Amino acid sequence: MSTAFAVAATPAHLVLDPAAFAEKFARAPYKIGHRLVDHPLLQLPRLIELASWLPESRVEYNAGDLSINQDPKLTPRNGLNIDETIRRIEECRSWMVLKNVEQHPEYKALLDECLEQVRPLSEQVEPGMNQREGFIFVSSPGSVTPYHLDPENNFLLQVRGTKQVHMFDAHDQVVVSDAEIENVLTGGHRNLPFKEEYRVRGELFDLVPGEGLHFPVAAPHYVKVGPEFSISFSITFRTDNSVVRHALYRFNKNLRRIGLRPTRVGMSPAVDRCKYNVIRAGRSVKRLLGRGEAPAEASSQY
């Protein structure tokens, strides 16, 4: 009863089912609804202004005719600048993402309004919402986002056009290895190698305007835009648990570098606790030695 009141008290941009959220959040993909299709901040004229306002480092764009198995080192440019790309997005066969749109006060307010609807529900599953970030994707018809994974909990809200999202289980070691997850979550490029035999192991989601899709942390996926240009708003955040898991993946990567074969993150809670205690002890030593500010620790069961 208190959960329903908390969700209703915030601006109703999202349509959330508390039962589905409790069952699947951070575990499996599932659809939600939203009411942002006509929101003025998410229309192309305002996004053209936003693309010019953001630092160039926060705008990523390239040709949209990519392979699912695209080598990130060989991603082709589109021959245009930022302004030309977004103004000509309907016919220039390009893909663009506006990153960290929360730097702009109006977009920060919109992101917060959305995530304040999510927070009462996420706190019951994985407490400690932090590192709120927003990303807006503007893509030409037929554009492909190659096979990759992301480090945050994400709700992708489809605003204009359609998308097909092929998503895979982050725990399926056939489609993604622990070493690959460790690499991406510790700063490596998001793209992953894709093999055709993976396709049958995934789940296909068709998104139309007014629908959203939840992406659990590290769930591999690739995306194809439909016959019209697409606008999508991605609202992301981390939790205390995901912060701990990132630290454990980094620890395992370091063990792998010295020739060890670490226990998978999540396989043994006792082993995870021991590793995280070592991580926290190491941070305490660094603080005592005056080596600068240690990363913030999550308040967790570890």
mmCIF file of C-alpha atoms in Angstrom:
data_model
loop_
_atom_site.group_PDB
_atom_site.id
_atom_site.type_symbol
_atom_site.label_atom_id
_atom_site.label_comp_id
_atom_site.label_asym_id
_atom_site.label_seq_id
_atom_site.Cartn_x
_atom_site.Cartn_y
_atom_site.Cartn_z
ATOM 1 C CA MET A 1 0.000 0.000 0.000
ATOM 2 C CA SER A 2 2.808 2.425 0.869
ATOM 3 C CA THR A 3 4.569 1.550 -2.413
ATOM 4 C CA ALA A 4 1.497 2.441 -4.470
ATOM 5 C CA PHE A 5 1.250 5.800 -2.713
ATOM 6 C CA ALA A 6 4.945 6.572 -3.305
ATOM 7 C CA VAL A 7 4.703 5.826 -7.024
ATOM 8 C CA ALA A 8 1.501 7.851 -7.466
ATOM 9 C CA ALA A 9 2.980 10.877 -5.662
ATOM 10 C CA THR A 10 5.575 11.535 -8.406
ATOM 11 C CA PRO A 11 4.935 12.842 -11.952
ATOM 12 C CA ALA A 12 3.405 9.940 -13.833
ATOM 13 C CA HIS A 13 5.819 9.716 -16.764
ATOM 14 C CA LEU A 14 6.197 5.946 -16.363
ATOM 15 C CA VAL A 15 3.674 3.133 -16.170
ATOM 16 C CA LEU A 16 5.103 0.597 -13.733
ATOM 17 C CA ASP A 17 3.711 -2.717 -12.521
ATOM 18 C CA PRO A 18 5.012 -3.236 -8.939
ATOM 19 C CA ALA A 19 4.602 -7.029 -9.165
ATOM 20 C CA ALA A 20 6.582 -7.315 -12.412
ATOM 21 C CA PHE A 21 9.197 -4.928 -11.047
ATOM 22 C CA ALA A 22 9.678 -6.984 -7.874
ATOM 23 C CA GLU A 23 9.968 -10.198 -9.874
ATOM 24 C CA LYS A 24 12.285 -9.073 -12.673
ATOM 25 C CA PHE A 25 14.189 -5.880 -11.836
ATOM 26 C CA ALA A 26 17.978 -6.426 -12.128
ATOM 27 C CA ARG A 27 17.307 -10.052 -13.078
ATOM 28 C CA ALA A 28 15.527 -10.166 -16.429
ATOM 29 C CA PRO A 29 14.326 -7.863 -19.227
ATOM 30 C CA TYR A 30 10.677 -6.799 -19.239
ATOM 31 C CA LYS A 31 8.543 -4.072 -20.774
ATOM 32 C CA ILE A 32 7.083 -1.011 -19.084
ATOM 33 C CA GLY A 33 4.969 1.877 -20.377
ATOM 34 C CA HIS A 34 5.654 5.618 -20.473
ATOM 35 C CA ARG A 35 3.928 8.912 -21.358
ATOM 36 C CA LEU A 36 6.867 10.829 -22.873
ATOM 37 C CA VAL A 37 6.046 10.480 -26.580
ATOM 38 C CA ASP A 38 4.964 14.118 -26.866
ATOM 39 C CA HIS A 39 7.298 15.582 -24.254
ATOM 40 C CA PRO A 40 8.840 18.783 -25.712
ATOM 41 C CA LEU A 41 12.355 17.980 -24.458
ATOM 42 C CA LEU A 42 12.378 14.769 -26.508
ATOM 43 C CA GLN A 43 11.406 16.251 -29.871
ATOM 44 C CA LEU A 44 14.031 16.678 -32.587
ATOM 45 C CA PRO A 45 14.208 20.541 -32.476
ATOM 46 C CA ARG A 46 15.085 20.491 -28.760
ATOM 47 C CA LEU A 47 17.523 17.634 -29.256
ATOM 48 C CA ILE A 48 19.323 19.639 -31.943
ATOM 49 C CA GLU A 49 19.762 22.405 -29.342
ATOM 50 C CA LEU A 50 20.908 19.894 -26.727
ATOM 51 C CA ALA A 51 23.502 18.370 -29.094
ATOM 52 C CA SER A 52 25.008 21.843 -29.576
ATOM 53 C CA TRP A 53 24.867 22.613 -25.846
ATOM 54 C CA LEU A 54 26.611 19.440 -24.625
ATOM 55 C CA PRO A 55 30.435 19.186 -24.653
ATOM 56 C CA GLU A 56 31.602 17.413 -27.806
ATOM 57 C CA SER A 57 32.999 14.610 -25.645
ATOM 58 C CA ARG A 58 29.423 13.811 -24.582
ATOM 59 C CA VAL A 59 28.157 13.284 -28.138
ATOM 60 C CA GLU A 60 29.063 10.013 -29.843
ATOM 61 C CA TYR A 61 28.075 9.407 -33.445
ATOM 62 C CA ASN A 62 29.040 7.283 -36.424
ATOM 63 C CA ALA A 63 27.643 5.612 -39.518
ATOM 64 C CA GLY A 64 24.581 3.541 -38.711
ATOM 65 C CA ASP A 65 25.151 0.755 -41.245
ATOM 66 C CA LEU A 66 27.088 -1.464 -38.866
ATOM 67 C CA SER A 67 27.509 -5.176 -38.340
ATOM 68 C CA ILE A 68 26.119 -6.757 -35.178
ATOM 69 C CA ASN A 69 29.672 -8.027 -34.746
ATOM 70 C CA GLN A 70 31.300 -4.621 -35.346
ATOM 71 C CA ASP A 71 34.970 -4.251 -34.381
ATOM 72 C CA PRO A 72 34.978 -0.981 -32.391
ATOM 73 C CA LYS A 73 38.381 -0.055 -33.808
ATOM 74 C CA LEU A 74 36.915 -0.128 -37.329
ATOM 75 C CA THR A 75 33.628 1.712 -36.700
ATOM 76 C CA PRO A 76 33.115 3.990 -39.724
ATOM 77 C CA ARG A 77 32.461 7.725 -39.390
ATOM 78 C CA ASN A 78 29.644 9.308 -41.358
ATOM 79 C CA GLY A 79 31.627 12.231 -42.814
ATOM 80 C CA LEU A 80 29.442 14.825 -41.066
ATOM 81 C CA ASN A 81 29.796 16.983 -37.971
ATOM 82 C CA ILE A 82 27.488 16.761 -34.938
ATOM 83 C CA ASP A 83 25.065 19.439 -36.110
ATOM 84 C CA GLU A 84 24.749 18.037 -39.643
ATOM 85 C CA THR A 85 24.272 14.509 -38.335
ATOM 86 C CA ILE A 86 21.342 15.261 -36.053
ATOM 87 C CA ARG A 87 19.677 17.703 -38.482
ATOM 88 C CA ARG A 88 19.862 15.158 -41.305
ATOM 89 C CA ILE A 89 19.185 12.086 -39.161
ATOM 90 C CA GLU A 90 16.223 10.990 -41.322
ATOM 91 C CA GLU A 91 18.421 10.334 -44.366
ATOM 92 C CA CYS A 92 22.118 10.419 -43.327
ATOM 93 C CA ARG A 93 22.248 6.728 -42.225
ATOM 94 C CA SER A 94 23.798 7.533 -38.860
ATOM 95 C CA TRP A 95 23.620 6.634 -35.175
ATOM 96 C CA MET A 96 24.046 9.178 -32.361
ATOM 97 C CA VAL A 97 23.916 9.163 -28.570
ATOM 98 C CA LEU A 98 23.771 12.281 -26.391
ATOM 99 C CA LYS A 99 25.475 11.253 -23.153
ATOM 100 C CA ASN A 100 24.945 12.486 -19.603
ATOM 101 C CA VAL A 101 22.083 14.752 -20.576
ATOM 102 C CA GLU A 102 21.553 15.356 -16.846
ATOM 103 C CA GLN A 103 24.249 18.023 -17.175
ATOM 104 C CA HIS A 104 21.480 20.213 -18.615
ATOM 105 C CA PRO A 105 19.087 21.368 -15.837
ATOM 106 C CA GLU A 106 15.884 20.692 -17.772
ATOM 107 C CA TYR A 107 16.947 17.189 -18.726
ATOM 108 C CA LYS A 108 18.171 16.509 -15.188
ATOM 109 C CA ALA A 109 14.715 17.426 -13.913
ATOM 110 C CA LEU A 110 13.093 15.049 -16.408
ATOM 111 C CA LEU A 111 15.498 12.237 -15.513
ATOM 112 C CA ASP A 112 14.864 12.747 -11.804
ATOM 113 C CA GLU A 113 11.103 12.793 -12.291
ATOM 114 C CA CYS A 114 11.319 9.417 -14.040
ATOM 115 C CA LEU A 115 13.700 7.836 -11.562
ATOM 116 C CA GLU A 116 11.720 9.075 -8.568
ATOM 117 C CA GLN A 117 8.965 6.800 -9.831
ATOM 118 C CA VAL A 118 11.412 3.916 -10.041
ATOM 119 C CA ARG A 119 13.147 4.477 -6.693
ATOM 120 C CA PRO A 120 10.386 3.323 -4.275
ATOM 121 C CA LEU A 121 10.258 0.029 -6.169
ATOM 122 C CA SER A 122 14.003 -0.461 -6.710
ATOM 123 C CA GLU A 123 14.721 0.227 -3.029
ATOM 124 C CA GLN A 124 12.713 -2.865 -2.127
ATOM 125 C CA VAL A 125 14.770 -5.060 -4.482
ATOM 126 C CA GLU A 126 18.236 -3.451 -4.552
ATOM 127 C CA PRO A 127 18.546 -0.420 -2.229
ATOM 128 C CA GLY A 128 20.817 2.572 -2.711
ATOM 129 C CA MET A 129 19.982 4.244 -6.038
ATOM 130 C CA ASN A 130 23.030 6.244 -7.141
ATOM 131 C CA GLN A 131 24.867 7.575 -10.213
ATOM 132 C CA ARG A 132 21.750 8.654 -12.092
ATOM 133 C CA GLU A 133 22.524 9.262 -15.770
ATOM 134 C CA GLY A 134 20.495 9.943 -18.904
ATOM 135 C CA PHE A 135 21.285 9.099 -22.529
ATOM 136 C CA ILE A 136 19.290 9.996 -25.630
ATOM 137 C CA PHE A 137 19.689 7.954 -28.822
ATOM 138 C CA VAL A 138 18.862 9.514 -32.192
ATOM 139 C CA SER A 139 19.181 7.007 -35.027
ATOM 140 C CA SER A 140 18.522 6.860 -38.745
ATOM 141 C CA PRO A 141 16.162 4.235 -40.212
ATOM 142 C CA GLY A 142 17.734 0.771 -40.204
ATOM 143 C CA SER A 143 20.632 1.735 -37.925
ATOM 144 C CA VAL A 144 22.275 -1.047 -35.932
ATOM 145 C CA THR A 145 23.763 -0.892 -32.451
ATOM 146 C CA PRO A 146 26.301 -3.770 -32.337
ATOM 147 C CA TYR A 147 26.329 -6.560 -29.760
ATOM 148 C CA HIS A 148 27.465 -5.096 -26.445
ATOM 149 C CA LEU A 149 26.735 -4.794 -22.738
ATOM 150 C CA ASP A 150 26.290 -1.845 -20.393
ATOM 151 C CA PRO A 151 27.358 -1.308 -16.761
ATOM 152 C CA GLU A 152 24.104 0.189 -15.410
ATOM 153 C CA ASN A 153 20.512 -0.720 -14.701
ATOM 154 C CA ASN A 154 18.678 0.821 -17.632
ATOM 155 C CA PHE A 155 15.124 1.553 -18.745
ATOM 156 C CA LEU A 156 15.114 2.382 -22.468
ATOM 157 C CA LEU A 157 12.036 4.478 -23.315
ATOM 158 C CA GLN A 158 11.031 4.477 -26.986
ATOM 159 C CA VAL A 159 9.798 7.962 -27.978
ATOM 160 C CA ARG A 160 9.745 7.966 -31.798
ATOM 161 C CA GLY A 161 10.059 5.224 -34.392
ATOM 162 C CA THR A 162 10.490 1.546 -33.594
ATOM 163 C CA LYS A 163 13.317 -0.684 -32.427
ATOM 164 C CA GLN A 164 14.017 -4.396 -32.214
ATOM 165 C CA VAL A 165 16.102 -5.328 -29.196
ATOM 166 C CA HIS A 166 17.730 -8.761 -29.058
ATOM 167 C CA MET A 167 18.697 -9.382 -25.432
ATOM 168 C CA PHE A 168 20.655 -12.209 -23.814
ATOM 169 C CA ASP A 169 21.157 -13.454 -20.255
ATOM 170 C CA ALA A 170 24.183 -11.965 -18.491
ATOM 171 C CA HIS A 171 24.636 -15.312 -16.689
ATOM 172 C CA ASP A 172 24.754 -17.367 -19.904
ATOM 173 C CA GLN A 173 28.461 -18.111 -20.313
ATOM 174 C CA VAL A 174 27.891 -19.315 -23.858
ATOM 175 C CA VAL A 175 27.032 -15.774 -25.029
ATOM 176 C CA VAL A 176 29.296 -13.768 -22.699
ATOM 177 C CA SER A 177 32.255 -14.860 -20.586
ATOM 178 C CA ASP A 178 33.189 -13.606 -17.136
ATOM 179 C CA ALA A 179 36.375 -12.144 -18.604
ATOM 180 C CA GLU A 180 34.323 -10.145 -21.139
ATOM 181 C CA ILE A 181 32.041 -8.770 -18.423
ATOM 182 C CA GLU A 182 35.069 -7.895 -16.284
ATOM 183 C CA ASN A 183 36.674 -6.042 -19.173
ATOM 184 C CA VAL A 184 33.615 -3.894 -19.969
ATOM 185 C CA LEU A 185 32.761 -3.152 -16.338
ATOM 186 C CA THR A 186 36.325 -2.013 -15.653
ATOM 187 C CA GLY A 187 36.529 0.457 -18.532
ATOM 188 C CA GLY A 188 36.946 -1.654 -21.663
ATOM 189 C CA HIS A 189 34.957 -1.027 -24.849
ATOM 190 C CA ARG A 190 31.309 -2.083 -24.639
ATOM 191 C CA ASN A 191 31.257 -4.073 -27.930
ATOM 192 C CA LEU A 192 31.528 -7.866 -27.768
ATOM 193 C CA PRO A 193 32.195 -10.542 -30.405
ATOM 194 C CA PHE A 194 28.949 -12.125 -31.648
ATOM 195 C CA LYS A 195 28.512 -15.605 -33.090
ATOM 196 C CA GLU A 196 25.461 -16.602 -35.122
ATOM 197 C CA GLU A 197 24.750 -19.556 -32.820
ATOM 198 C CA TYR A 198 24.065 -17.102 -29.984
ATOM 199 C CA ARG A 199 20.930 -15.784 -31.692
ATOM 200 C CA VAL A 200 18.609 -18.600 -30.595
ATOM 201 C CA ARG A 201 19.633 -18.084 -26.954
ATOM 202 C CA GLY A 202 18.289 -14.515 -26.855
ATOM 203 C CA GLU A 203 14.887 -12.892 -26.531
ATOM 204 C CA LEU A 204 13.437 -10.443 -29.064
ATOM 205 C CA PHE A 205 11.572 -7.310 -27.954
ATOM 206 C CA ASP A 206 9.751 -5.042 -30.414
ATOM 207 C CA LEU A 207 9.507 -1.487 -29.046
ATOM 208 C CA VAL A 208 7.038 1.133 -30.263
ATOM 209 C CA PRO A 209 6.544 4.694 -28.974
ATOM 210 C CA GLY A 210 5.150 4.629 -25.440
ATOM 211 C CA GLU A 211 6.934 1.394 -24.525
ATOM 212 C CA GLY A 212 10.097 0.915 -22.497
ATOM 213 C CA LEU A 213 12.387 -2.016 -21.788
ATOM 214 C CA HIS A 214 14.430 -2.872 -18.696
ATOM 215 C CA PHE A 215 18.051 -3.905 -19.285
ATOM 216 C CA PRO A 216 19.696 -5.634 -16.309
ATOM 217 C CA VAL A 217 23.361 -4.805 -15.665
ATOM 218 C CA ALA A 218 25.695 -6.573 -18.138
ATOM 219 C CA ALA A 219 22.906 -8.213 -20.173
ATOM 220 C CA PRO A 220 24.353 -8.440 -23.732
ATOM 221 C CA HIS A 221 22.169 -7.107 -26.531
ATOM 222 C CA TYR A 222 22.056 -5.629 -30.013
ATOM 223 C CA VAL A 223 19.487 -3.261 -31.500
ATOM 224 C CA LYS A 224 18.071 -2.475 -34.943
ATOM 225 C CA VAL A 225 15.978 0.606 -35.758
ATOM 226 C CA GLY A 226 12.830 0.219 -37.861
ATOM 227 C CA PRO A 227 11.893 2.008 -41.116
ATOM 228 C CA GLU A 228 11.607 5.499 -39.526
ATOM 229 C CA PHE A 229 14.203 7.458 -37.593
ATOM 230 C CA SER A 230 14.215 6.727 -33.884
ATOM 231 C CA ILE A 231 14.444 8.702 -30.642
ATOM 232 C CA SER A 232 14.936 6.800 -27.369
ATOM 233 C CA PHE A 233 15.521 8.079 -23.829
ATOM 234 C CA SER A 234 17.637 5.846 -21.611
ATOM 235 C CA ILE A 235 17.321 6.401 -17.843
ATOM 236 C CA THR A 236 20.067 4.614 -15.916
ATOM 237 C CA PHE A 237 21.354 4.219 -12.382
ATOM 238 C CA ARG A 238 23.382 1.966 -10.147
ATOM 239 C CA THR A 239 22.551 0.431 -6.781
ATOM 240 C CA ASP A 240 24.649 -0.472 -3.763
ATOM 241 C CA ASN A 241 24.627 -4.072 -4.980
ATOM 242 C CA SER A 242 25.772 -3.181 -8.503
ATOM 243 C CA VAL A 243 28.598 -1.044 -7.066
ATOM 244 C CA VAL A 244 29.756 -4.034 -5.020
ATOM 245 C CA ARG A 245 29.530 -6.322 -8.040
ATOM 246 C CA HIS A 246 31.625 -3.905 -10.110
ATOM 247 C CA ALA A 247 34.298 -3.984 -7.405
ATOM 248 C CA LEU A 248 34.219 -7.797 -7.377
ATOM 249 C CA TYR A 249 34.542 -7.994 -11.159
ATOM 250 C CA ARG A 250 37.570 -5.678 -10.956
ATOM 251 C CA PHE A 251 39.068 -7.892 -8.227
ATOM 252 C CA ASN A 252 38.501 -11.019 -10.339
ATOM 253 C CA LYS A 253 40.102 -9.350 -13.346
ATOM 254 C CA ASN A 254 43.216 -8.676 -11.272
ATOM 255 C CA LEU A 255 43.289 -12.316 -10.101
ATOM 256 C CA ARG A 256 42.976 -13.479 -13.709
ATOM 257 C CA ARG A 257 45.944 -11.275 -14.687
ATOM 258 C CA ILE A 258 48.211 -13.204 -12.327
ATOM 259 C CA GLY A 259 47.100 -16.571 -13.714
ATOM 260 C CA LEU A 260 44.367 -17.517 -11.237
ATOM 261 C CA ARG A 261 40.859 -18.715 -12.090
ATOM 262 C CA PRO A 262 38.579 -16.810 -9.714
ATOM 263 C CA THR A 263 35.177 -17.993 -8.565
ATOM 264 C CA ARG A 264 32.444 -16.296 -10.585
ATOM 265 C CA VAL A 265 30.801 -13.256 -9.050
ATOM 266 C CA GLY A 266 27.505 -14.333 -7.515
ATOM 267 C CA MET A 267 28.329 -18.049 -7.447
ATOM 268 C CA SER A 268 29.305 -18.111 -3.760
ATOM 269 C CA PRO A 269 28.076 -15.364 -1.390
ATOM 270 C CA ALA A 270 30.718 -16.405 1.151
ATOM 271 C CA VAL A 271 33.555 -16.045 -1.366
ATOM 272 C CA ASP A 272 32.140 -12.709 -2.561
ATOM 273 C CA ARG A 273 32.057 -11.450 1.044
ATOM 274 C CA CYS A 274 35.683 -12.465 1.588
ATOM 275 C CA LYS A 275 36.783 -10.731 -1.611
ATOM 276 C CA TYR A 276 34.891 -7.564 -0.763
ATOM 277 C CA ASN A 277 36.388 -7.493 2.720
ATOM 278 C CA VAL A 278 39.836 -7.641 1.099
ATOM 279 C CA ILE A 279 38.847 -4.788 -1.245
ATOM 280 C CA ARG A 280 37.652 -2.653 1.683
ATOM 281 C CA ALA A 281 40.810 -3.408 3.652
ATOM 282 C CA GLY A 282 42.918 -2.338 0.682
ATOM 283 C CA ARG A 283 41.010 0.935 0.443
ATOM 284 C CA SER A 284 41.551 1.568 4.139
ATOM 285 C CA VAL A 285 45.296 1.026 3.750
ATOM 286 C CA LYS A 286 45.403 3.481 0.848
ATOM 287 C CA ARG A 287 43.621 6.087 2.934
ATOM 288 C CA LEU A 288 46.053 5.555 5.811
ATOM 289 C CA LEU A 289 49.010 5.916 3.459
ATOM 290 C CA GLY A 290 47.551 9.155 2.127
ATOM 291 C CA ARG A 291 47.204 7.994 -1.454
ATOM 292 C CA GLY A 292 44.175 10.163 -2.065
ATOM 293 C CA GLU A 293 40.475 9.636 -1.744
ATOM 294 C CA ALA A 294 39.394 6.027 -1.975
ATOM 295 C CA PRO A 295 36.308 5.175 -4.026
ATOM 296 C CA ALA A 296 33.039 5.436 -2.126
ATOM 297 C CA GLU A 297 31.949 2.157 -0.575
ATOM 298 C CA ALA A 298 28.490 0.768 -0.943
ATOM 299 C CA SER A 299 26.575 0.061 2.235
ATOM 300 C CA SER A 300 25.827 -3.599 1.680
ATOM 301 C CA GLN A 301 25.656 -7.019 3.279
ATOM 302 C CA TYR A 302 29.347 -7.428 2.468
#
